[in-house]
Coordinates of C-alpha atoms in Angstrom, one line a residue:
Chain A
X1 CA -3.2 -63.4 23.7
X2 CA -6.9 -64.6 23.6
X3 CA -10.0 -62.4 23.3
X4 CA -13.1 -64.3 25.2
X5 CA -16.4 -62.8 26.4
X6 CA -15.8 -62.9 29.6
X7 CA -13.4 -59.7 28.9
X8 CA -16.3 -57.2 27.6
X9 CA -19.4 -56.5 29.3
X10 CA -22.4 -55.0 28.3
X11 CA -22.5 -51.0 28.9
X12 CA -26.0 -49.9 27.7
X13 CA -27.0 -47.0 26.3
X14 CA -27.9 -43.5 28.5
X15 CA -30.3 -42.0 27.1
X16 CA -29.7 -38.5 29.2
X17 CA -26.3 -38.9 28.2
X18 CA -25.9 -39.1 24.4
X19 CA -27.9 -36.4 24.0
X20 CA -26.4 -34.1 25.8
X21 CA -23.3 -31.8 24.5
X22 CA -19.9 -32.6 25.4
X23 CA -17.9 -28.9 25.4
X24 CA -19.3 -25.6 25.0
X25 CA -20.7 -25.0 21.8
X26 CA -18.2 -21.8 20.8
X27 CA -19.7 -19.0 17.8
X28 CA -17.4 -18.3 14.8
X29 CA -16.0 -15.5 16.8
X30 CA -14.9 -17.4 19.7
X31 CA -13.5 -19.8 18.0
X32 CA -11.4 -16.7 16.6
X33 CA -10.5 -15.0 19.3
X34 CA -9.6 -18.0 21.4
X35 CA -6.8 -19.2 18.1
X36 CA -5.7 -15.7 18.4
X37 CA -4.7 -16.0 21.7
X38 CA -2.8 -18.8 20.8
X39 CA -0.5 -16.7 17.9
X40 CA 2.1 -15.1 20.7
X41 CA 3.9 -13.3 17.2
X42 CA -0.2 -11.8 16.7
X43 CA -0.5 -11.4 20.5
X44 CA 2.6 -9.5 20.7
X45 CA 1.4 -7.3 17.6
X46 CA -1.4 -6.5 19.7
X47 CA 0.3 -5.0 22.9
X48 CA 2.5 -3.3 21.0
X49 CA -0.4 -1.6 19.4
X50 CA -2.2 -0.8 22.5
X51 CA 0.9 0.3 24.0
X52 CA 1.4 2.7 21.2
X53 CA -2.3 4.2 21.4
X54 CA -2.3 4.6 25.2
X55 CA 1.1 6.2 25.1
X56 CA 0.4 8.5 22.6
X57 CA -2.2 10.1 25.2
X58 CA -1.0 9.8 28.3
X59 CA 2.3 10.6 26.3
X60 CA 3.3 14.1 25.9
X61 CA 1.3 14.3 29.9
X62 CA 5.0 12.8 30.8
X63 CA 6.9 15.2 30.4
X64 CA 7.0 18.9 31.6
X65 CA 7.5 20.2 28.1
X66 CA 4.2 21.3 25.6
X67 CA 4.9 19.5 21.8
X68 CA 5.1 22.9 20.4
X69 CA 6.9 24.8 23.2
X70 CA 10.4 26.4 21.6
X71 CA 13.7 27.1 23.7
X72 CA 15.8 28.1 21.0
X73 CA 19.1 27.7 23.7
X74 CA 18.9 24.2 24.2
X75 CA 18.4 23.2 20.4
X76 CA 18.8 19.8 18.6
X77 CA 20.0 18.2 21.9
X78 CA 21.3 14.3 21.4
X79 CA 18.3 12.4 24.1
X80 CA 19.2 12.9 27.3
X81 CA 18.2 13.5 31.2
X82 CA 15.4 16.0 30.6
X83 CA 14.9 15.5 27.0
X84 CA 14.3 12.4 26.7
X85 CA 14.0 11.5 23.1
X86 CA 16.4 15.0 22.7
X87 CA 15.3 18.2 21.3
X88 CA 14.5 19.5 17.7
X89 CA 16.5 22.8 16.0
X90 CA 13.4 24.6 17.8
X91 CA 14.6 22.8 21.1
X92 CA 11.1 21.5 21.1
X93 CA 11.1 18.5 23.6
X94 CA 10.5 15.7 21.0
X95 CA 9.3 12.6 23.5
X96 CA 5.8 15.0 22.9
X97 CA 6.5 15.5 19.8
X98 CA 7.1 11.5 18.8
X99 CA 3.8 11.2 21.4
X100 CA 1.4 14.4 19.4
X101 CA 2.9 12.7 16.5
X102 CA 1.5 9.8 17.4
X103 CA -2.1 10.9 18.0
X104 CA -1.6 11.9 14.8
X105 CA -0.6 9.4 12.5
X106 CA -2.5 6.7 14.3
X107 CA -6.0 8.6 13.6
X108 CA -5.8 9.3 10.4
X109 CA -4.2 5.2 10.1
X110 CA -8.2 5.1 11.7
X111 CA -10.1 7.1 10.1
X112 CA -9.0 7.0 6.5
X113 CA -9.0 2.7 6.8
X114 CA -12.3 2.9 8.4
X115 CA -13.8 5.9 6.0
X116 CA -12.8 3.9 3.2
X117 CA -13.7 0.5 3.9
X118 CA -16.9 2.0 5.1
X119 CA -17.5 2.8 1.4
X120 CA -15.9 0.2 0.8
X121 CA -18.8 -2.3 1.8
X122 CA -21.3 -0.1 1.0
X123 CA -21.0 0.3 -2.6
X124 CA -19.7 -3.7 -3.0
X125 CA -22.9 -4.9 -0.8
X126 CA -24.4 -2.9 -3.1
X127 CA -22.6 -4.4 -6.5
X128 CA -22.6 -7.6 -5.9
X129 CA -26.4 -7.8 -4.3
X130 CA -28.1 -6.6 -7.0
X131 CA -25.4 -7.3 -10.1
X132 CA -27.4 -6.6 -13.7
X133 CA -27.3 -2.9 -15.0
X134 CA -26.1 -0.9 -11.7
X135 CA -23.4 -4.2 -11.1
X136 CA -22.5 -3.8 -14.8
X137 CA -21.8 0.4 -14.2
X138 CA -20.2 0.2 -10.4
X139 CA -18.0 -2.5 -11.6
X140 CA -16.9 -0.5 -15.0
X141 CA -16.2 2.3 -12.6
X142 CA -14.0 0.9 -10.9
X143 CA -12.0 -0.5 -13.6
X144 CA -11.7 2.7 -14.7
X145 CA -10.2 3.9 -11.3
X146 CA -8.1 1.5 -10.2
X147 CA -6.0 1.4 -13.1
X148 CA -5.0 5.4 -11.9
X149 CA -2.2 4.6 -10.0
X150 CA -3.8 5.4 -5.8
X151 CA -0.8 7.7 -5.0
X152 CA -0.4 10.3 -8.2
X153 CA -4.5 10.7 -7.0
X154 CA -4.2 10.9 -3.7
X155 CA -0.8 13.1 -4.8
X156 CA -2.8 16.0 -7.2
X157 CA -5.8 15.6 -4.3
X158 CA -3.4 16.7 -1.5
X159 CA -2.7 19.3 -3.7
X160 CA -6.1 21.1 -3.6
X161 CA -7.5 20.1 -0.7
X162 CA -5.1 21.6 1.3
X163 CA -3.1 19.4 2.4
X164 CA -3.7 18.7 6.1
X165 CA -5.0 15.6 8.3
X166 CA -9.1 16.0 6.6
X167 CA -7.0 16.2 3.3
X168 CA -5.3 12.8 3.4
X169 CA -8.2 10.7 5.8
X170 CA -10.6 12.9 2.5
X171 CA -7.9 11.2 -0.4
X172 CA -7.1 8.1 0.8
X173 CA -10.7 7.1 1.7
X174 CA -11.5 8.0 -2.6
X175 CA -8.7 5.9 -3.5
X176 CA -8.7 3.2 -1.3
X177 CA -12.7 2.2 -0.8
X178 CA -11.9 1.0 -4.3
X179 CA -10.6 -2.2 -4.1
X180 CA -12.6 -3.1 -1.1
X181 CA -15.6 -2.3 -2.8
X182 CA -14.3 -5.1 -5.2
X183 CA -13.6 -8.1 -2.4
X184 CA -16.8 -7.5 -1.2
X185 CA -18.9 -7.8 -4.1
X186 CA -16.7 -11.0 -4.8
X187 CA -18.3 -12.2 -1.4
X188 CA -21.8 -11.4 -2.0
X189 CA -21.8 -12.5 -5.2
X190 CA -21.2 -16.1 -2.9
X191 CA -23.2 -16.0 -0.7
X192 CA -26.2 -14.7 -2.2
X193 CA -26.7 -18.0 -3.7
X194 CA -26.7 -20.2 -1.1
X195 CA -30.2 -20.9 0.5
X196 CA -29.8 -19.3 3.8
X197 CA -30.7 -15.9 1.9
X198 CA -33.5 -18.0 0.3
X199 CA -34.7 -18.7 3.9
X200 CA -34.6 -14.7 4.8
X201 CA -36.1 -13.7 1.4
X202 CA -38.9 -17.3 2.1
X203 CA -39.8 -15.2 5.6
X204 CA -39.7 -11.8 4.3
X205 CA -37.1 -10.4 4.8
X206 CA -36.5 -7.3 2.8
X207 CA -33.1 -6.1 0.5
X208 CA -32.5 -3.4 3.3
X209 CA -32.3 -6.2 5.2
X210 CA -30.7 -9.1 3.5
X211 CA -27.6 -6.7 3.2
X212 CA -27.2 -5.4 6.7
X213 CA -28.9 -8.6 8.7
X214 CA -27.1 -11.7 6.8
X215 CA -24.7 -10.9 3.8
X216 CA -22.1 -8.1 5.0
X217 CA -22.6 -10.1 8.8
X218 CA -21.0 -13.2 6.7
X219 CA -18.2 -11.2 5.3
X220 CA -17.0 -10.0 8.5
X221 CA -14.3 -11.9 8.6
X222 CA -13.0 -10.7 5.3
X223 CA -13.7 -7.2 5.8
X224 CA -12.0 -7.3 9.6
X225 CA -8.8 -8.8 7.6
X226 CA -8.8 -6.0 4.9
X227 CA -9.6 -3.1 7.3
X228 CA -6.3 -4.1 10.1
X229 CA -4.7 -4.5 6.3
X230 CA -5.6 -0.7 5.5
X231 CA -4.9 1.0 9.0
X232 CA -0.4 0.5 8.4
X233 CA -1.2 1.8 4.3
X234 CA -2.4 4.7 5.8
X235 CA 0.0 4.7 8.1
X236 CA 2.8 4.7 5.4
X237 CA 0.6 7.0 2.9
X238 CA 0.8 9.7 5.6
X239 CA 4.4 9.2 6.6
X240 CA 5.5 9.2 2.9
X241 CA 2.9 12.2 1.8
X242 CA 4.7 13.9 4.9
X243 CA 8.2 12.8 3.9
X244 CA 8.4 14.9 0.9
X245 CA 6.5 18.0 2.0
X246 CA 3.0 17.2 0.6
X247 CA 1.2 15.7 3.7
X248 CA 0.8 17.0 7.2
X249 CA 2.2 20.6 7.4
X250 CA 4.6 21.7 11.1
X251 CA 3.3 22.7 13.6
X252 CA 1.4 19.4 13.7
X253 CA 3.6 16.9 14.3
X254 CA 3.3 13.6 12.4
X255 CA 5.0 10.9 12.5
X256 CA 6.2 11.2 8.4
X257 CA 6.1 15.0 9.4
X258 CA 9.0 14.4 12.1
X259 CA 10.5 11.9 10.4
X260 CA 11.0 14.6 7.1
X261 CA 12.5 16.8 9.1
X262 CA 14.8 14.9 10.5
X263 CA 16.1 13.4 7.4
X264 CA 17.0 16.8 6.5
X265 CA 19.7 17.0 9.2
X266 CA 20.7 13.5 8.6
X267 CA 24.5 14.1 8.5
X268 CA 24.5 15.9 11.9
X269 CA 21.4 14.6 13.8
X270 CA 21.0 11.3 13.5
X271 CA 18.5 10.8 16.1
X272 CA 16.0 13.3 14.6
X273 CA 15.3 10.7 11.9
X274 CA 15.5 8.0 13.8
X275 CA 13.2 7.5 16.5
X276 CA 10.1 8.3 13.6
X277 CA 11.4 6.7 12.2
X278 CA 11.1 3.6 14.3
X279 CA 7.8 4.6 15.0
X280 CA 6.8 4.5 12.3
X281 CA 7.8 0.5 11.3
X282 CA 7.6 -0.9 14.4
X283 CA 3.8 -0.1 14.3
X284 CA 3.3 -0.7 10.4
X285 CA 5.4 -4.4 11.9
X286 CA 3.0 -4.4 14.8
X287 CA -0.3 -4.2 12.9
X288 CA 1.5 -6.4 10.0
X289 CA 1.6 -9.7 12.7
X290 CA -2.0 -9.0 13.5
X291 CA -3.1 -8.5 11.0
X292 CA -1.9 -11.7 9.5
X293 CA -3.1 -13.7 12.4
X294 CA -6.7 -11.7 12.7
X295 CA -6.8 -13.8 8.7
X296 CA -5.5 -17.4 10.1
X297 CA -7.4 -17.1 13.2
X298 CA -10.4 -15.4 11.0
X299 CA -10.3 -18.6 7.6
X300 CA -12.7 -21.0 8.2
X301 CA -10.3 -22.9 6.3
X302 CA -8.3 -23.2 9.2
X303 CA -10.5 -24.3 11.3
X304 CA -9.7 -27.4 13.8
Chain B
X1 CA -9.0 -13.8 -25.9
X2 CA -8.2 -11.2 -29.0
X3 CA -12.1 -9.9 -27.2
X4 CA -10.4 -9.8 -24.3
X5 CA -7.7 -7.6 -25.8
X6 CA -10.1 -5.2 -27.6
X7 CA -11.9 -4.6 -24.4
X8 CA -9.0 -4.1 -21.9
X9 CA -7.3 -2.2 -24.4
X10 CA -10.5 0.3 -24.5
X11 CA -10.6 0.3 -21.0
X12 CA -7.2 1.9 -20.7
X13 CA -7.3 4.5 -23.0
X14 CA -10.5 5.5 -21.5
X15 CA -8.7 5.1 -18.3
X16 CA -6.2 7.9 -19.9
X17 CA -8.4 9.9 -20.4
X18 CA -9.9 10.2 -17.3
X19 CA -7.2 10.6 -16.0
X20 CA -5.9 13.2 -18.4
X21 CA -9.9 15.2 -17.6
X22 CA -9.5 14.0 -13.8
X23 CA -5.9 15.8 -13.3
X24 CA -7.0 19.2 -15.7
X25 CA -9.6 20.3 -14.4
X26 CA -8.7 19.3 -10.8
X27 CA -5.3 21.4 -10.9
X28 CA -7.3 24.2 -12.0
X29 CA -9.2 24.6 -9.0
X30 CA -5.5 24.6 -6.9
X31 CA -5.1 28.1 -5.4
X32 CA -2.8 30.9 -6.5
X33 CA -1.0 30.4 -10.2
X34 CA 2.2 29.8 -11.8
X35 CA 3.6 32.7 -11.4
X36 CA 2.8 33.6 -7.8
X37 CA 5.9 33.0 -6.7
X38 CA 7.5 35.6 -8.9
X39 CA 8.4 39.1 -8.2
X40 CA 7.0 40.3 -11.1
X41 CA 4.6 43.1 -12.0
X42 CA 0.3 42.9 -12.9
X43 CA 1.1 43.2 -16.4
X44 CA 4.1 41.3 -17.2
X45 CA 1.9 38.5 -15.6
X46 CA -1.1 38.8 -17.6
X47 CA 0.8 38.9 -21.1
X48 CA 3.1 35.6 -19.5
X49 CA -0.9 33.9 -18.9
X50 CA -1.6 35.0 -22.1
X51 CA 1.3 33.7 -23.9
X52 CA 0.5 30.4 -21.8
X53 CA -2.4 29.9 -22.8
X54 CA -4.1 30.4 -19.8
X55 CA -6.2 33.7 -20.2
X56 CA -8.7 31.3 -22.3
X57 CA -11.8 30.1 -20.3
X58 CA -11.3 26.7 -19.7
X59 CA -13.2 24.8 -22.6
X60 CA -10.3 26.4 -24.7
X61 CA -8.0 25.7 -23.3
X62 CA -9.1 22.5 -22.3
X63 CA -9.6 21.4 -25.5
X64 CA -6.4 22.6 -27.4
X65 CA -4.6 20.7 -24.2
X66 CA -6.7 17.5 -25.9
X67 CA -5.6 18.2 -28.9
X68 CA -2.6 19.0 -28.4
X69 CA -2.4 15.6 -26.0
X70 CA -3.5 13.8 -28.7
X71 CA -0.4 14.8 -31.5
X72 CA 2.1 13.6 -28.2
X73 CA 2.4 17.3 -27.8
X74 CA 2.0 17.5 -24.0
X75 CA 3.2 21.9 -24.3
X76 CA 5.9 23.3 -22.1
X77 CA 6.8 23.8 -19.3
X78 CA 5.8 27.2 -17.4
X79 CA 9.1 26.7 -14.5
X80 CA 11.6 25.9 -17.0
X81 CA 11.9 28.6 -19.7
X82 CA 11.6 27.3 -23.4
X83 CA 11.8 23.2 -22.1
X84 CA 8.7 21.3 -23.6
X85 CA 7.7 19.0 -21.5
X86 CA 7.7 15.7 -23.5
X87 CA 11.9 17.4 -23.8
X88 CA 12.2 17.0 -19.5
X89 CA 10.2 13.9 -19.4
X90 CA 13.3 12.3 -22.6
X91 CA 15.9 13.7 -20.3
X92 CA 14.2 12.5 -16.4
X93 CA 12.7 9.1 -17.5
X94 CA 16.2 7.4 -18.5
X95 CA 17.3 7.1 -14.6
X96 CA 14.0 6.4 -12.7
X97 CA 13.2 3.4 -15.6
X98 CA 17.3 2.1 -14.8
X99 CA 16.6 2.5 -11.2
X100 CA 12.8 1.2 -11.2
X101 CA 13.9 -1.5 -12.8
X102 CA 16.8 -2.7 -11.2
X103 CA 14.7 -2.6 -8.7
X104 CA 12.4 -4.6 -9.8
X105 CA 14.6 -7.3 -11.6
X106 CA 16.9 -7.6 -7.6
X107 CA 13.4 -7.9 -5.9
X108 CA 11.5 -10.3 -8.0
X109 CA 15.0 -13.2 -8.8
X110 CA 14.9 -11.9 -4.9
X111 CA 11.4 -12.5 -3.6
X112 CA 10.8 -16.0 -5.7
X113 CA 14.0 -17.4 -4.6
X114 CA 13.4 -16.6 -0.8
X115 CA 9.8 -17.4 -0.8
X116 CA 10.1 -21.1 -2.5
X117 CA 13.3 -21.4 0.1
X118 CA 10.9 -20.3 2.8
X119 CA 8.7 -22.5 1.7
X120 CA 10.3 -25.8 1.1
X121 CA 12.0 -25.6 4.6
X122 CA 7.9 -25.4 5.9
X123 CA 7.9 -24.1 9.6
X124 CA 11.7 -24.4 9.4
X125 CA 14.2 -22.3 11.0
X126 CA 14.4 -21.2 6.9
X127 CA 11.4 -20.9 7.0
X128 CA 11.1 -18.0 10.0
X129 CA 14.2 -16.8 8.7
X130 CA 12.9 -15.9 5.0
X131 CA 9.1 -14.9 6.7
X132 CA 11.6 -11.8 9.6
X133 CA 13.2 -10.9 6.8
X134 CA 9.5 -10.6 4.6
X135 CA 7.7 -8.5 7.6
X136 CA 10.2 -7.1 7.7
X137 CA 10.3 -5.2 4.7
X138 CA 6.4 -4.8 3.9
X139 CA 6.2 -2.6 7.9
X140 CA 9.8 -0.4 7.2
X141 CA 8.9 1.8 4.8
X142 CA 11.0 2.8 1.7
X143 CA 12.3 5.9 3.1
X144 CA 13.5 4.2 6.1
X145 CA 15.7 2.0 4.5
X146 CA 16.9 4.9 2.1
X147 CA 17.7 7.5 4.7
X148 CA 19.8 4.2 7.5
X149 CA 22.0 2.5 4.9
X150 CA 22.2 6.3 3.4
X151 CA 24.2 7.4 6.8
X152 CA 25.4 3.9 7.9
X153 CA 27.0 2.6 4.3
X154 CA 27.7 6.1 2.8
X155 CA 27.8 8.5 5.6
X156 CA 29.2 6.8 8.6
X157 CA 31.2 4.0 6.8
X158 CA 31.9 6.0 3.5
X159 CA 31.9 2.3 1.9
X160 CA 29.7 3.6 -0.9
X161 CA 28.7 6.9 -2.3
X162 CA 27.2 9.0 -0.3
X163 CA 23.7 9.9 -3.6
X164 CA 23.4 11.0 -7.2
X165 CA 23.8 8.5 -10.0
X166 CA 26.8 7.1 -11.8
X167 CA 28.9 4.4 -11.5
X168 CA 27.4 0.9 -11.1
X169 CA 28.0 1.3 -6.7
X170 CA 25.8 4.5 -6.9
X171 CA 22.8 1.9 -8.0
X172 CA 23.2 -0.7 -4.8
X173 CA 21.7 1.7 -2.8
X174 CA 19.1 3.3 -4.0
X175 CA 18.0 0.1 -5.4
X176 CA 18.1 -2.2 -2.3
X177 CA 15.5 0.9 -1.0
X178 CA 12.9 0.4 -3.1
X179 CA 12.9 -2.9 -4.1
X180 CA 12.8 -3.9 -0.4
X181 CA 9.3 -3.6 0.0
X182 CA 8.7 -5.1 -3.5
X183 CA 11.3 -8.1 -2.4
X184 CA 8.9 -8.6 0.9
X185 CA 5.9 -9.0 -0.8
X186 CA 6.7 -11.3 -3.4
X187 CA 8.2 -13.4 -1.1
X188 CA 5.3 -13.8 0.9
X189 CA 3.0 -14.3 -2.1
X190 CA 5.8 -17.0 -3.7
X191 CA 5.9 -18.6 -0.7
X192 CA 1.6 -18.9 0.6
X193 CA 1.6 -19.8 -3.9
X194 CA 4.2 -22.9 -3.6
X195 CA 2.5 -24.2 0.0
X196 CA -0.9 -24.3 -1.6
X197 CA 0.4 -25.9 -4.5
X198 CA 1.9 -29.2 -3.0
X199 CA -1.3 -30.0 -1.7
X200 CA -2.7 -30.1 -5.1
X201 CA -3.1 -33.5 -6.9
X202 CA -1.8 -32.8 -9.8
X203 CA 1.8 -32.7 -7.4
X204 CA 0.9 -36.6 -5.8
X205 CA 1.0 -37.5 -10.1
X206 CA 4.4 -36.7 -9.7
X207 CA 5.7 -38.1 -7.7
X208 CA 3.8 -41.1 -8.7
X209 CA 5.1 -41.1 -11.9
X210 CA 8.4 -41.2 -9.8
X211 CA 10.7 -38.2 -10.7
X212 CA 12.8 -37.0 -8.6
X213 CA 11.9 -34.3 -5.5
X214 CA 13.8 -31.9 -8.0
X215 CA 11.9 -32.2 -11.2
X216 CA 8.9 -32.1 -9.0
X217 CA 9.3 -28.9 -6.9
X218 CA 11.2 -27.5 -10.5
X219 CA 9.0 -28.8 -13.5
X220 CA 5.8 -28.7 -11.7
X221 CA 5.5 -26.5 -7.8
X222 CA 7.1 -23.9 -9.0
X223 CA 6.2 -23.2 -12.7
X224 CA 3.1 -23.4 -11.1
X225 CA 3.3 -21.4 -7.8
X226 CA 4.2 -18.4 -9.9
X227 CA 1.3 -17.7 -11.5
X228 CA -0.8 -15.9 -8.9
X229 CA 3.1 -14.2 -8.1
X230 CA 2.6 -12.8 -12.8
X231 CA -1.2 -11.5 -11.6
X232 CA 0.7 -8.9 -9.0
X233 CA 3.5 -7.3 -10.7
X234 CA 1.1 -4.7 -12.6
X235 CA 0.4 -3.2 -9.0
X236 CA 4.5 -3.6 -8.2
X237 CA 5.6 -1.2 -10.8
X238 CA 2.8 1.4 -10.2
X239 CA 4.3 1.1 -5.7
X240 CA 8.5 0.7 -7.4
X241 CA 7.2 4.1 -9.1
X242 CA 5.7 5.7 -6.7
X243 CA 8.9 4.9 -4.1
X244 CA 10.8 6.9 -6.7
X245 CA 9.3 10.1 -5.9
X246 CA 11.5 9.5 -2.2
X247 CA 13.9 7.1 -3.0
X248 CA 15.3 10.3 -6.2
X249 CA 14.9 12.6 -3.1
X250 CA 16.4 11.2 -0.6
X251 CA 19.9 9.5 -3.3
X252 CA 19.1 12.7 -5.2
X253 CA 19.0 11.3 -8.1
X254 CA 17.7 13.0 -11.5
X255 CA 14.6 11.5 -12.4
X256 CA 11.0 12.2 -13.2
X257 CA 9.7 11.7 -9.2
X258 CA 11.7 14.3 -8.3
X259 CA 10.5 16.3 -11.1
X260 CA 6.8 15.4 -10.5
X261 CA 6.7 16.6 -6.7
X262 CA 8.7 19.9 -7.4
X263 CA 6.5 21.2 -10.5
X264 CA 3.9 20.0 -8.0
X265 CA 4.9 22.6 -5.3
X266 CA 5.7 24.7 -8.0
X267 CA 2.0 25.1 -9.2
X268 CA 3.5 24.5 -12.5
X269 CA 0.8 23.0 -14.3
X270 CA 2.0 21.8 -17.7
X271 CA 4.7 19.6 -15.8
X272 CA 2.4 17.9 -13.9
X273 CA 0.3 16.9 -15.9
X274 CA 1.8 16.7 -19.1
X275 CA 3.6 14.2 -15.7
X276 CA 1.0 13.0 -14.5
X277 CA -0.4 11.5 -17.9
X278 CA 2.8 10.4 -18.9
X279 CA 3.0 8.2 -15.3
X280 CA -0.8 6.5 -15.2
X281 CA 0.1 5.2 -19.1
X282 CA 3.0 4.1 -18.6
X283 CA 1.4 2.1 -15.4
X284 CA -2.1 1.3 -17.7
X285 CA 0.2 -0.1 -20.1
X286 CA 1.7 -2.5 -17.7
X287 CA -1.0 -3.3 -16.0
X288 CA -2.9 -4.0 -19.5
X289 CA 0.8 -6.6 -20.4
X290 CA 0.9 -8.0 -17.3
X291 CA -3.0 -8.6 -17.7
X292 CA -2.1 -10.4 -21.2
X293 CA 0.8 -11.8 -19.9
X294 CA -1.5 -14.2 -17.5
X295 CA -4.4 -15.4 -20.2
X296 CA -1.2 -16.2 -22.1
X297 CA 0.9 -17.8 -19.3
X298 CA -1.7 -19.8 -17.8
X299 CA -4.3 -22.2 -19.6
X300 CA -6.3 -22.3 -17.1
X301 CA -7.9 -19.0 -17.5
X302 CA -8.5 -18.1 -21.4
X303 CA -10.0 -14.9 -20.4
X304 CA -13.3 -13.3 -21.1
X305 CA -14.7 -16.5 -22.8

């Protein structure tokens, strides 16, 4: 094939067009959300979590039974038309108890994760930002505390603060903020040497503004991912403690506590364990899948 | 390296001391006393308190306890009359250690295999299959797995003994239930690590040298990918150990985990303290060893320089 001059034509430069932006510019969060939406498994997780949350609100209202109504004439019924998930040994409707339990378990998971994240971010932020002696003392303290197995620590606190929803949240936060603080400190140490921090400082920003407005927002991705991973771990801890009889005390239902009472009658009424166990597992699974997807979506290295 | 080990050792000691102190004072904040649930007259109770030294002021009790602890004496259980805490631990530890060790071996070996298989078949069927197993393993709590397999294999199909800790058949279900979560974590970690290593230059070099794919995978990829897995072994041992609390309860295994839960419910001060310190010290030691092992295994990290 011959390439002659006639085959080409001069196009010239369109001054206006060369400056225009072809694609809409995207912020970091828009881009992350776009990638998250493409991840079907993570979205499935998100949808299940939303359904669980909605059901925990409206679920108990869908049946004419209150979650603590006793009815000794219908104890330990298998799931049937009147009682969709059956009844327990006091004739209480398990459907109602499951969804009230969902409120307790999800509330514990969310609050515990939020609280320990908040403490961890503040301490880690201060420690990483100021460095020097403050950092040294805080990090040595964390080194020592983190070596104490958190479950043992949580159990001890639970015993003292009188088992209950508040106690679980507090004990979880007390042990949970350590690793978050380490994570945030590491991030801050990297970020604070970058130019935009210098620029902000030159413009007269004080320390608290630097930490709150510049450094922490830039670590937000890592913090959010860690937060989503903390929720299932808090739900698990609640279930674990309730299962060995140190968590939420009856009559308040929580998933772990329902599983615990169910396990006691496993031989005769296996459904009493399997129903709460199913909800614990499916919730943890959804949260883990969503967290994985979120981590991929927020990771700038995977940005295309 | 020596300085690093020394520093880590001191931190470990401080940790154990803080743990012991915290436990000592926390446990005494509890409402009630160890004899609340026993029907005894106030005089007898006063006598008992005196016998166990519980009537003395706190600082004195603390000093006595710490002194004895240094000598390795953790006192007598308040519940099991005339039994030393040391004695109970020595009795119950073998079962727990046996269970823990079996689970560790099971989960590490299978977890590594799963992770390697997944990474070598990246984005193919086996990758997805392995990762589905891993995600389920992370998400389903050990007590759910334990109860479920106990019901299916023990009660319904009668394939394995339902509970207790006697023959090899007895150990299968508890080991599986305890190890599954750890297995899943290791598999995920190993997969990520393998995929990261694949992109490194030394893999290209190895291939360019003309090594066979199997040699590249075994000698270069797996050996380097295993390093991050070593770092998490410490925390994993911790999670296995606390996992025994429920697994021992479900399968009626006479181990330390059960004693721990029961003694907390009974406010058996000396037992709770003894077990907490024992667990704590054990885990601190594990972390210490893992850290040192990591320093030795990875030539890039001559820590503490």
